[in-house]
Amino acid sequence: MKTALNIDELRTLAKRRLPKVIFEFIDGGAFDEVTLRANQSDFEHWRFRTRVLGDITTRDTSTTIMGTPAASPLVLAPTGLAGILSRRGELSASRAAAAAGVPYCLSTMATCSIEQIAEASDVHRWFQLYVLRDRGITRAMIERARATGCKALVLTVDTKVQGPRERDMRNGFTVPPKFTPATLLDFARHPGWLFDVGLGPKVTFRNFEGTKVAADDAVTITQFVAGQYDLSVSWKDVEWFRSVWGGPVALKGVLTSEDAKIAVDHGIEAVIVSNHGGRQLDGAVSAVQALTEVVDAVAGRAEVILDGGIRRGSDVVKALALGARACMIGRAWLYGLAAGGEAGVARSLEILMKEIDITMALLGRPTVAQLDRSALTTALGSAPRHR
Ligand SMILES: Cc1cc2nc3c(=O)[nH]c(=O)nc-3n(C[C@H](O)[C@H](O)[C@H](O)COP(=O)(O)O)c2cc1C
């Protein structure tokens, strides 16, 4: 795992260690995965305009994100079910994030509870909320996040219904994973995962324990979402969240200037430009394509965070040059977790943080504050984009 030179090599290691049904759950996207691919490939439309002969002796990649200090402009994105890759995966991730000095955002759908994460490390924690039909449970989760010292609330707004992920349907993916004739051989061929997770303690959505939403039987994610998520939640409710939470709020899943403006008018502190890693609306614009129009619409009234497709430090530097304050990473840390637990997440952060530093050094812009659109141009052959 230490030998992995980059995120793609961590992905290869993850693929080797996980049963197919589990690997495809993290790797896949909705329908034809057009948006999943575009999230990565659209970064290639941008090229760097390198400046030379500047003094780069002092380099600084540190910043603050929604008031949270960060050693590098990165946040571990909320991902449900990290514990299905590696036992108590969310605890491992939060410890690795604490050691690296970057914030960790816990998902509503985690396999470890808000309280367990708070006890495990003193990481700067954020909490991601899916709005449930039961407002009592939703309120209780917000209050638990506040009581345990989470620093920001992230409302995910692109998941009223679940994007159909055909790989999961084909593989019969459920929570917890089911032993069936189809999966048995697959599980047996991956003994590292089998003894760690497959035969370990039951994987459940721990944040729901003790509520009526707690599921005893194996469910598909689609069944869970269809049964629990609130289809009626609207801009009118944002005020309610803000008042119950009482701290900084980010909206995750904004892709247009129109919604970005409404978000800012509702007093949102950060807009997270995201299509859920290509797992929701297939054919939606890539996160990096949407970034410039959102940055321009927000016009400095809130922070903008890019989420989707980050596999190299240079992707992060491009996003910052386009006006993002920071980037969330999803699969990049999940591949590390699957490949090697806490050390694997630490490795994925180390890789990205070093790549960010070296990219900024070679670009001749050694501090985050020096990154602006003059650092970029479009690649030859690319259609002109919003500038
Ligand atoms: C396995 C998996 C689970 C996810 N679970 C959640 C979740 O519970 N809540 C959420 O807001 N986003 C979730 N996401 C989306 C991520 O937060 C993030 O938007 C996405 O992974 C970014 O794209 P990237 O993987 O290319 O970095 C999940 C993504 C993956 C891959």
PDB file of N, CA and C in Angstrom, residues 151-229:
ATOM      1  N   LYS A 151     -18.362  21.054  13.367  1.00  0.00           N
ATOM      2  CA  LYS A 151     -18.137  22.475  13.092  1.00  0.00           C
ATOM      3  C   LYS A 151     -18.971  23.023  11.941  1.00  0.00           C
ATOM      4  N   ALA A 152     -19.513  22.132  11.115  1.00  0.00           N
ATOM      5  CA  ALA A 152     -20.334  22.606   9.993  1.00  0.00           C
ATOM      6  C   ALA A 152     -21.370  21.541   9.667  1.00  0.00           C
ATOM      7  N   LEU A 153     -22.520  22.012   9.169  1.00  0.00           N
ATOM      8  CA  LEU A 153     -23.574  21.095   8.737  1.00  0.00           C
ATOM      9  C   LEU A 153     -23.641  21.131   7.215  1.00  0.00           C
ATOM     10  N   VAL A 154     -23.579  19.965   6.611  1.00  0.00           N
ATOM     11  CA  VAL A 154     -23.630  19.859   5.145  1.00  0.00           C
ATOM     12  C   VAL A 154     -24.967  19.226   4.768  1.00  0.00           C
ATOM     13  N   LEU A 155     -25.802  20.008   4.088  1.00  0.00           N
ATOM     14  CA  LEU A 155     -27.102  19.470   3.652  1.00  0.00           C
ATOM     15  C   LEU A 155     -26.960  18.962   2.233  1.00  0.00           C
ATOM     16  N   THR A 156     -27.150  17.670   2.044  1.00  0.00           N
ATOM     17  CA  THR A 156     -27.062  17.129   0.683  1.00  0.00           C
ATOM     18  C   THR A 156     -28.420  17.271   0.023  1.00  0.00           C
ATOM     19  N   VAL A 157     -28.434  17.966  -1.122  1.00  0.00           N
ATOM     20  CA  VAL A 157     -29.718  18.350  -1.712  1.00  0.00           C
ATOM     21  C   VAL A 157     -29.965  17.713  -3.089  1.00  0.00           C
ATOM     22  N   ASP A 158     -29.131  16.732  -3.437  1.00  0.00           N
ATOM     23  CA  ASP A 158     -29.307  16.134  -4.769  1.00  0.00           C
ATOM     24  C   ASP A 158     -29.811  14.692  -4.697  1.00  0.00           C
ATOM     25  N   THR A 159     -30.382  14.300  -3.556  1.00  0.00           N
ATOM     26  CA  THR A 159     -30.704  12.873  -3.382  1.00  0.00           C
ATOM     27  C   THR A 159     -32.120  12.672  -2.843  1.00  0.00           C
ATOM     28  N   LYS A 160     -33.106  13.314  -3.481  1.00  0.00           N
ATOM     29  CA  LYS A 160     -34.475  13.048  -3.014  1.00  0.00           C
ATOM     30  C   LYS A 160     -34.889  11.632  -3.405  1.00  0.00           C
ATOM     31  N   VAL A 161     -34.496  11.245  -4.599  1.00  0.00           N
ATOM     32  CA  VAL A 161     -34.631   9.833  -4.985  1.00  0.00           C
ATOM     33  C   VAL A 161     -33.231   9.376  -5.372  1.00  0.00           C
ATOM     34  N   GLN A 162     -33.030   8.082  -5.352  1.00  0.00           N
ATOM     35  CA  GLN A 162     -31.686   7.617  -5.628  1.00  0.00           C
ATOM     36  C   GLN A 162     -31.417   7.421  -7.112  1.00  0.00           C
ATOM     37  N   GLY A 163     -30.244   7.857  -7.565  1.00  0.00           N
ATOM     38  CA  GLY A 163     -29.836   7.605  -8.944  1.00  0.00           C
ATOM     39  C   GLY A 163     -29.631   6.105  -9.132  1.00  0.00           C
ATOM     40  N   PRO A 164     -30.210   5.523 -10.176  1.00  0.00           N
ATOM     41  CA  PRO A 164     -30.087   4.071 -10.344  1.00  0.00           C
ATOM     42  C   PRO A 164     -28.664   3.667 -10.723  1.00  0.00           C
ATOM     43  N   ARG A 165     -28.061   2.872  -9.874  1.00  0.00           N
ATOM     44  CA  ARG A 165     -26.706   2.384 -10.147  1.00  0.00           C
ATOM     45  C   ARG A 165     -26.828   0.925 -10.583  1.00  0.00           C
ATOM     46  N   GLU A 166     -26.645   0.740 -11.872  1.00  0.00           N
ATOM     47  CA  GLU A 166     -26.956  -0.581 -12.443  1.00  0.00           C
ATOM     48  C   GLU A 166     -25.954  -1.642 -12.006  1.00  0.00           C
ATOM     49  N   ARG A 167     -24.718  -1.214 -11.697  1.00  0.00           N
ATOM     50  CA  ARG A 167     -23.756  -2.217 -11.213  1.00  0.00           C
ATOM     51  C   ARG A 167     -24.270  -2.826  -9.898  1.00  0.00           C
ATOM     52  N   ASP A 168     -24.809  -1.953  -9.015  1.00  0.00           N
ATOM     53  CA  ASP A 168     -25.325  -2.455  -7.727  1.00  0.00           C
ATOM     54  C   ASP A 168     -26.539  -3.360  -7.934  1.00  0.00           C
ATOM     55  N   MET A 169     -27.374  -2.982  -8.897  1.00  0.00           N
ATOM     56  CA  MET A 169     -28.571  -3.806  -9.160  1.00  0.00           C
ATOM     57  C   MET A 169     -28.141  -5.175  -9.674  1.00  0.00           C
ATOM     58  N   ARG A 170     -27.234  -5.175 -10.634  1.00  0.00           N
ATOM     59  CA  ARG A 170     -26.763  -6.424 -11.225  1.00  0.00           C
ATOM     60  C   ARG A 170     -26.119  -7.312 -10.163  1.00  0.00           C
ATOM     61  N   ASN A 171     -25.357  -6.686  -9.245  1.00  0.00           N
ATOM     62  CA  ASN A 171     -24.621  -7.456  -8.241  1.00  0.00           C
ATOM     63  C   ASN A 171     -25.468  -7.832  -7.030  1.00  0.00           C
ATOM     64  N   GLY A 172     -26.677  -7.268  -6.933  1.00  0.00           N
ATOM     65  CA  GLY A 172     -27.523  -7.548  -5.770  1.00  0.00           C
ATOM     66  C   GLY A 172     -26.940  -6.972  -4.487  1.00  0.00           C
ATOM     67  N   PHE A 173     -26.449  -5.729  -4.574  1.00  0.00           N
ATOM     68  CA  PHE A 173     -25.827  -5.097  -3.405  1.00  0.00           C
ATOM     69  C   PHE A 173     -26.870  -4.758  -2.332  1.00  0.00           C
ATOM     70  N   THR A 174     -26.620  -5.185  -1.098  1.00  0.00           N
ATOM     71  CA  THR A 174     -27.514  -4.855   0.023  1.00  0.00           C
ATOM     72  C   THR A 174     -26.684  -4.470   1.245  1.00  0.00           C
ATOM     73  N   VAL A 175     -27.362  -3.904   2.231  1.00  0.00           N
ATOM     74  CA  VAL A 175     -26.735  -3.590   3.520  1.00  0.00           C
ATOM     75  C   VAL A 175     -27.487  -4.349   4.604  1.00  0.00           C
ATOM     76  N   PRO A 176     -26.831  -5.192   5.403  1.00  0.00           N
ATOM     77  CA  PRO A 176     -25.443  -5.627   5.201  1.00  0.00           C
ATOM     78  C   PRO A 176     -25.334  -6.525   3.970  1.00  0.00           C
ATOM     79  N   PRO A 177     -24.107  -6.774   3.489  1.00  0.00           N
ATOM     80  CA  PRO A 177     -23.957  -7.619   2.304  1.00  0.00           C
ATOM     81  C   PRO A 177     -24.506  -9.019   2.580  1.00  0.00           C
ATOM     82  N   LYS A 178     -25.213  -9.557   1.607  1.00  0.00           N
ATOM     83  CA  LYS A 178     -25.848 -10.878   1.797  1.00  0.00           C
ATOM     84  C   LYS A 178     -24.955 -11.992   1.282  1.00  0.00           C
ATOM     85  N   PHE A 179     -24.894 -13.090   2.034  1.00  0.00           N
ATOM     86  CA  PHE A 179     -24.225 -14.280   1.528  1.00  0.00           C
ATOM     87  C   PHE A 179     -25.235 -15.033   0.664  1.00  0.00           C
ATOM     88  N   THR A 180     -25.005 -15.067  -0.622  1.00  0.00           N
ATOM     89  CA  THR A 180     -25.898 -15.788  -1.538  1.00  0.00           C
ATOM     90  C   THR A 180     -25.010 -16.685  -2.399  1.00  0.00           C
ATOM     91  N   PRO A 181     -25.601 -17.608  -3.134  1.00  0.00           N
ATOM     92  CA  PRO A 181     -24.764 -18.438  -4.008  1.00  0.00           C
ATOM     93  C   PRO A 181     -23.900 -17.555  -4.918  1.00  0.00           C
ATOM     94  N   ALA A 182     -24.441 -16.417  -5.347  1.00  0.00           N
ATOM     95  CA  ALA A 182     -23.693 -15.556  -6.274  1.00  0.00           C
ATOM     96  C   ALA A 182     -22.524 -14.858  -5.587  1.00  0.00           C
ATOM     97  N   THR A 183     -22.704 -14.450  -4.318  1.00  0.00           N
ATOM     98  CA  THR A 183     -21.644 -13.669  -3.666  1.00  0.00           C
ATOM     99  C   THR A 183     -20.650 -14.542  -2.900  1.00  0.00           C
ATOM    100  N   LEU A 184     -21.072 -15.758  -2.571  1.00  0.00           N
ATOM    101  CA  LEU A 184     -20.246 -16.592  -1.687  1.00  0.00           C
ATOM    102  C   LEU A 184     -18.820 -16.801  -2.201  1.00  0.00           C
ATOM    103  N   LEU A 185     -18.721 -17.164  -3.456  1.00  0.00           N
ATOM    104  CA  LEU A 185     -17.414 -17.431  -4.045  1.00  0.00           C
ATOM    105  C   LEU A 185     -16.588 -16.140  -4.083  1.00  0.00           C
ATOM    106  N   ASP A 186     -17.267 -15.071  -4.470  1.00  0.00           N
ATOM    107  CA  ASP A 186     -16.632 -13.747  -4.531  1.00  0.00           C
ATOM    108  C   ASP A 186     -16.067 -13.376  -3.150  1.00  0.00           C
ATOM    109  N   PHE A 187     -16.852 -13.571  -2.094  1.00  0.00           N
ATOM    110  CA  PHE A 187     -16.394 -13.257  -0.733  1.00  0.00           C
ATOM    111  C   PHE A 187     -15.212 -14.155  -0.354  1.00  0.00           C
ATOM    112  N   ALA A 188     -15.342 -15.448  -0.664  1.00  0.00           N
ATOM    113  CA  ALA A 188     -14.304 -16.404  -0.251  1.00  0.00           C
ATOM    114  C   ALA A 188     -12.966 -16.109  -0.919  1.00  0.00           C
ATOM    115  N   ARG A 189     -13.023 -15.538  -2.092  1.00  0.00           N
ATOM    116  CA  ARG A 189     -11.778 -15.210  -2.809  1.00  0.00           C
ATOM    117  C   ARG A 189     -11.083 -13.983  -2.247  1.00  0.00           C
ATOM    118  N   HIS A 190     -11.735 -13.318  -1.309  1.00  0.00           N
ATOM    119  CA  HIS A 190     -11.158 -12.094  -0.729  1.00  0.00           C
ATOM    120  C   HIS A 190     -11.102 -12.237   0.787  1.00  0.00           C
ATOM    121  N   PRO A 191     -10.231 -13.132   1.268  1.00  0.00           N
ATOM    122  CA  PRO A 191     -10.237 -13.456   2.703  1.00  0.00           C
ATOM    123  C   PRO A 191      -9.890 -12.259   3.592  1.00  0.00           C
ATOM    124  N   GLY A 192      -9.053 -11.362   3.096  1.00  0.00           N
ATOM    125  CA  GLY A 192      -8.709 -10.172   3.903  1.00  0.00           C
ATOM    126  C   GLY A 192      -9.977  -9.419   4.258  1.00  0.00           C
ATOM    127  N   TRP A 193     -10.810  -9.174   3.261  1.00  0.00           N
ATOM    128  CA  TRP A 193     -12.072  -8.460   3.489  1.00  0.00           C
ATOM    129  C   TRP A 193     -13.046  -9.334   4.282  1.00  0.00           C
ATOM    130  N   LEU A 194     -13.075 -10.632   3.941  1.00  0.00           N
ATOM    131  CA  LEU A 194     -14.051 -11.533   4.561  1.00  0.00           C
ATOM    132  C   LEU A 194     -13.899 -11.559   6.086  1.00  0.00           C
ATOM    133  N   PHE A 195     -12.651 -11.710   6.572  1.00  0.00           N
ATOM    134  CA  PHE A 195     -12.455 -11.800   8.025  1.00  0.00           C
ATOM    135  C   PHE A 195     -12.595 -10.435   8.695  1.00  0.00           C
ATOM    136  N   ASP A 196     -12.250  -9.397   7.980  1.00  0.00           N
ATOM    137  CA  ASP A 196     -12.335  -8.055   8.558  1.00  0.00           C
ATOM    138  C   ASP A 196     -13.791  -7.565   8.612  1.00  0.00           C
ATOM    139  N   VAL A 197     -14.518  -7.734   7.510  1.00  0.00           N
ATOM    140  CA  VAL A 197     -15.866  -7.147   7.410  1.00  0.00           C
ATOM    141  C   VAL A 197     -16.959  -8.211   7.270  1.00  0.00           C
ATOM    142  N   GLY A 198     -16.790  -9.106   6.295  1.00  0.00           N
ATOM    143  CA  GLY A 198     -17.863 -10.059   5.970  1.00  0.00           C
ATOM    144  C   GLY A 198     -18.277 -10.899   7.164  1.00  0.00           C
ATOM    145  N   LEU A 199     -17.297 -11.346   7.953  1.00  0.00           N
ATOM    146  CA  LEU A 199     -17.608 -12.162   9.129  1.00  0.00           C
ATOM    147  C   LEU A 199     -17.492 -11.344  10.417  1.00  0.00           C
ATOM    148  N   GLY A 200     -17.313 -10.047  10.276  1.00  0.00           N
ATOM    149  CA  GLY A 200     -17.184  -9.167  11.457  1.00  0.00           C
ATOM    150  C   GLY A 200     -18.552  -8.749  11.976  1.00  0.00           C
ATOM    151  N   PRO A 201     -18.560  -7.766  12.897  1.00  0.00           N
ATOM    152  CA  PRO A 201     -19.839  -7.295  13.438  1.00  0.00           C
ATOM    153  C   PRO A 201     -20.765  -6.803  12.320  1.00  0.00           C
ATOM    154  N   LYS A 202     -22.072  -6.957  12.544  1.00  0.00           N
ATOM    155  CA  LYS A 202     -23.051  -6.590  11.511  1.00  0.00           C
ATOM    156  C   LYS A 202     -22.907  -5.116  11.107  1.00  0.00           C
ATOM    157  N   VAL A 203     -22.905  -4.894   9.804  1.00  0.00           N
ATOM    158  CA  VAL A 203     -22.796  -3.523   9.293  1.00  0.00           C
ATOM    159  C   VAL A 203     -24.191  -2.895   9.287  1.00  0.00           C
ATOM    160  N   THR A 204     -24.349  -1.802  10.031  1.00  0.00           N
ATOM    161  CA  THR A 204     -25.651  -1.117  10.056  1.00  0.00           C
ATOM    162  C   THR A 204     -25.442   0.389   9.970  1.00  0.00           C
ATOM    163  N   PHE A 205     -26.546   1.093   9.756  1.00  0.00           N
ATOM    164  CA  PHE A 205     -26.495   2.561   9.769  1.00  0.00           C
ATOM    165  C   PHE A 205     -26.585   3.000  11.232  1.00  0.00           C
ATOM    166  N   ARG A 206     -25.433   3.185  11.862  1.00  0.00           N
ATOM    167  CA  ARG A 206     -25.399   3.367  13.327  1.00  0.00           C
ATOM    168  C   ARG A 206     -26.086   4.642  13.814  1.00  0.00           C
ATOM    169  N   ASN A 207     -26.134   5.664  12.952  1.00  0.00           N
ATOM    170  CA  ASN A 207     -26.773   6.899  13.403  1.00  0.00           C
ATOM    171  C   ASN A 207     -28.276   6.728  13.646  1.00  0.00           C
ATOM    172  N   PHE A 208     -28.822   5.627  13.122  1.00  0.00           N
ATOM    173  CA  PHE A 208     -30.265   5.404  13.269  1.00  0.00           C
ATOM    174  C   PHE A 208     -30.590   4.468  14.419  1.00  0.00           C
ATOM    175  N   GLU A 209     -29.562   3.967  15.082  1.00  0.00           N
ATOM    176  CA  GLU A 209     -29.815   3.002  16.160  1.00  0.00           C
ATOM    177  C   GLU A 209     -30.737   3.608  17.208  1.00  0.00           C
ATOM    178  N   GLY A 210     -31.707   2.823  17.636  1.00  0.00           N
ATOM    179  CA  GLY A 210     -32.633   3.315  18.664  1.00  0.00           C
ATOM    180  C   GLY A 210     -33.778   4.116  18.093  1.00  0.00           C
ATOM    181  N   THR A 211     -33.764   4.369  16.774  1.00  0.00           N
ATOM    182  CA  THR A 211     -34.908   5.062  16.169  1.00  0.00           C
ATOM    183  C   THR A 211     -35.748   4.028  15.426  1.00  0.00           C
ATOM    184  N   LYS A 212     -36.924   4.449  15.015  1.00  0.00           N
ATOM    185  CA  LYS A 212     -37.791   3.487  14.333  1.00  0.00           C
ATOM    186  C   LYS A 212     -37.329   3.207  12.896  1.00  0.00           C
ATOM    187  N   VAL A 213     -36.333   3.977  12.455  1.00  0.00           N
ATOM    188  CA  VAL A 213     -35.827   3.798  11.094  1.00  0.00           C
ATOM    189  C   VAL A 213     -34.798   2.653  11.029  1.00  0.00           C
ATOM    190  N   ALA A 214     -34.268   2.261  12.190  1.00  0.00           N
ATOM    191  CA  ALA A 214     -33.237   1.216  12.201  1.00  0.00           C
ATOM    192  C   ALA A 214     -33.735  -0.015  11.445  1.00  0.00           C
ATOM    193  N   ALA A 215     -32.902  -0.498  10.517  1.00  0.00           N
ATOM    194  CA  ALA A 215     -33.321  -1.638   9.685  1.00  0.00           C
ATOM    195  C   ALA A 215     -32.638  -2.911  10.164  1.00  0.00           C
ATOM    196  N   ASP A 216     -33.431  -3.950  10.366  1.00  0.00           N
ATOM    197  CA  ASP A 216     -32.851  -5.219  10.807  1.00  0.00           C
ATOM    198  C   ASP A 216     -32.477  -6.121   9.641  1.00  0.00           C
ATOM    199  N   ASP A 217     -33.315  -6.082   8.588  1.00  0.00           N
ATOM    200  CA  ASP A 217     -33.067  -6.967   7.456  1.00  0.00           C
ATOM    201  C   ASP A 217     -32.163  -6.276   6.453  1.00  0.00           C
ATOM    202  N   ALA A 218     -31.583  -7.103   5.574  1.00  0.00           N
ATOM    203  CA  ALA A 218     -30.771  -6.532   4.510  1.00  0.00           C
ATOM    204  C   ALA A 218     -31.660  -5.691   3.596  1.00  0.00           C
ATOM    205  N   VAL A 219     -31.232  -4.454   3.344  1.00  0.00           N
ATOM    206  CA  VAL A 219     -32.000  -3.588   2.441  1.00  0.00           C
ATOM    207  C   VAL A 219     -31.080  -3.105   1.334  1.00  0.00           C
ATOM    208  N   THR A 220     -31.687  -2.766   0.183  1.00  0.00           N
ATOM    209  CA  THR A 220     -30.893  -2.068  -0.819  1.00  0.00           C
ATOM    210  C   THR A 220     -30.933  -0.594  -0.441  1.00  0.00           C
ATOM    211  N   ILE A 221     -29.937   0.145  -0.903  1.00  0.00           N
ATOM    212  CA  ILE A 221     -29.917   1.578  -0.592  1.00  0.00           C
ATOM    213  C   ILE A 221     -31.161   2.235  -1.194  1.00  0.00           C
ATOM    214  N   THR A 222     -31.539   1.772  -2.373  1.00  0.00           N
ATOM    215  CA  THR A 222     -32.708   2.357  -3.035  1.00  0.00           C
ATOM    216  C   THR A 222     -33.955   2.196  -2.160  1.00  0.00           C
ATOM    217  N   GLN A 223     -34.094   1.032  -1.531  1.00  0.00           N
ATOM    218  CA  GLN A 223     -35.259   0.825  -0.650  1.00  0.00           C
ATOM    219  C   GLN A 223     -35.199   1.800   0.531  1.00  0.00           C
ATOM    220  N   PHE A 224     -34.004   1.958   1.101  1.00  0.00           N
ATOM    221  CA  PHE A 224     -33.873   2.834   2.267  1.00  0.00           C
ATOM    222  C   PHE A 224     -34.239   4.272   1.896  1.00  0.00           C
ATOM    223  N   VAL A 225     -33.656   4.741   0.787  1.00  0.00           N
ATOM    224  CA  VAL A 225     -33.902   6.120   0.361  1.00  0.00           C
ATOM    225  C   VAL A 225     -35.397   6.318   0.084  1.00  0.00           C
ATOM    226  N   ALA A 226     -35.983   5.370  -0.642  1.00  0.00           N
ATOM    227  CA  ALA A 226     -37.407   5.504  -1.011  1.00  0.00           C
ATOM    228  C   ALA A 226     -38.288   5.539   0.234  1.00  0.00           C
ATOM    229  N   GLY A 227     -37.879   4.814   1.264  1.00  0.00           N
ATOM    230  CA  GLY A 227     -38.718   4.749   2.461  1.00  0.00           C
ATOM    231  C   GLY A 227     -38.550   5.946   3.382  1.00  0.00           C
ATOM    232  N   GLN A 228     -37.373   6.540   3.392  1.00  0.00           N
ATOM    233  CA  GLN A 228     -37.069   7.505   4.464  1.00  0.00           C
ATOM    234  C   GLN A 228     -36.884   8.957   4.032  1.00  0.00           C
ATOM    235  N   TYR A 229     -36.396   9.207   2.804  1.00  0.00           N
ATOM    236  CA  TYR A 229     -36.012  10.585   2.479  1.00  0.00           C
ATOM    237  C   TYR A 229     -37.231  11.448   2.175  1.00  0.00           C
TER     238      TYR A 229
END
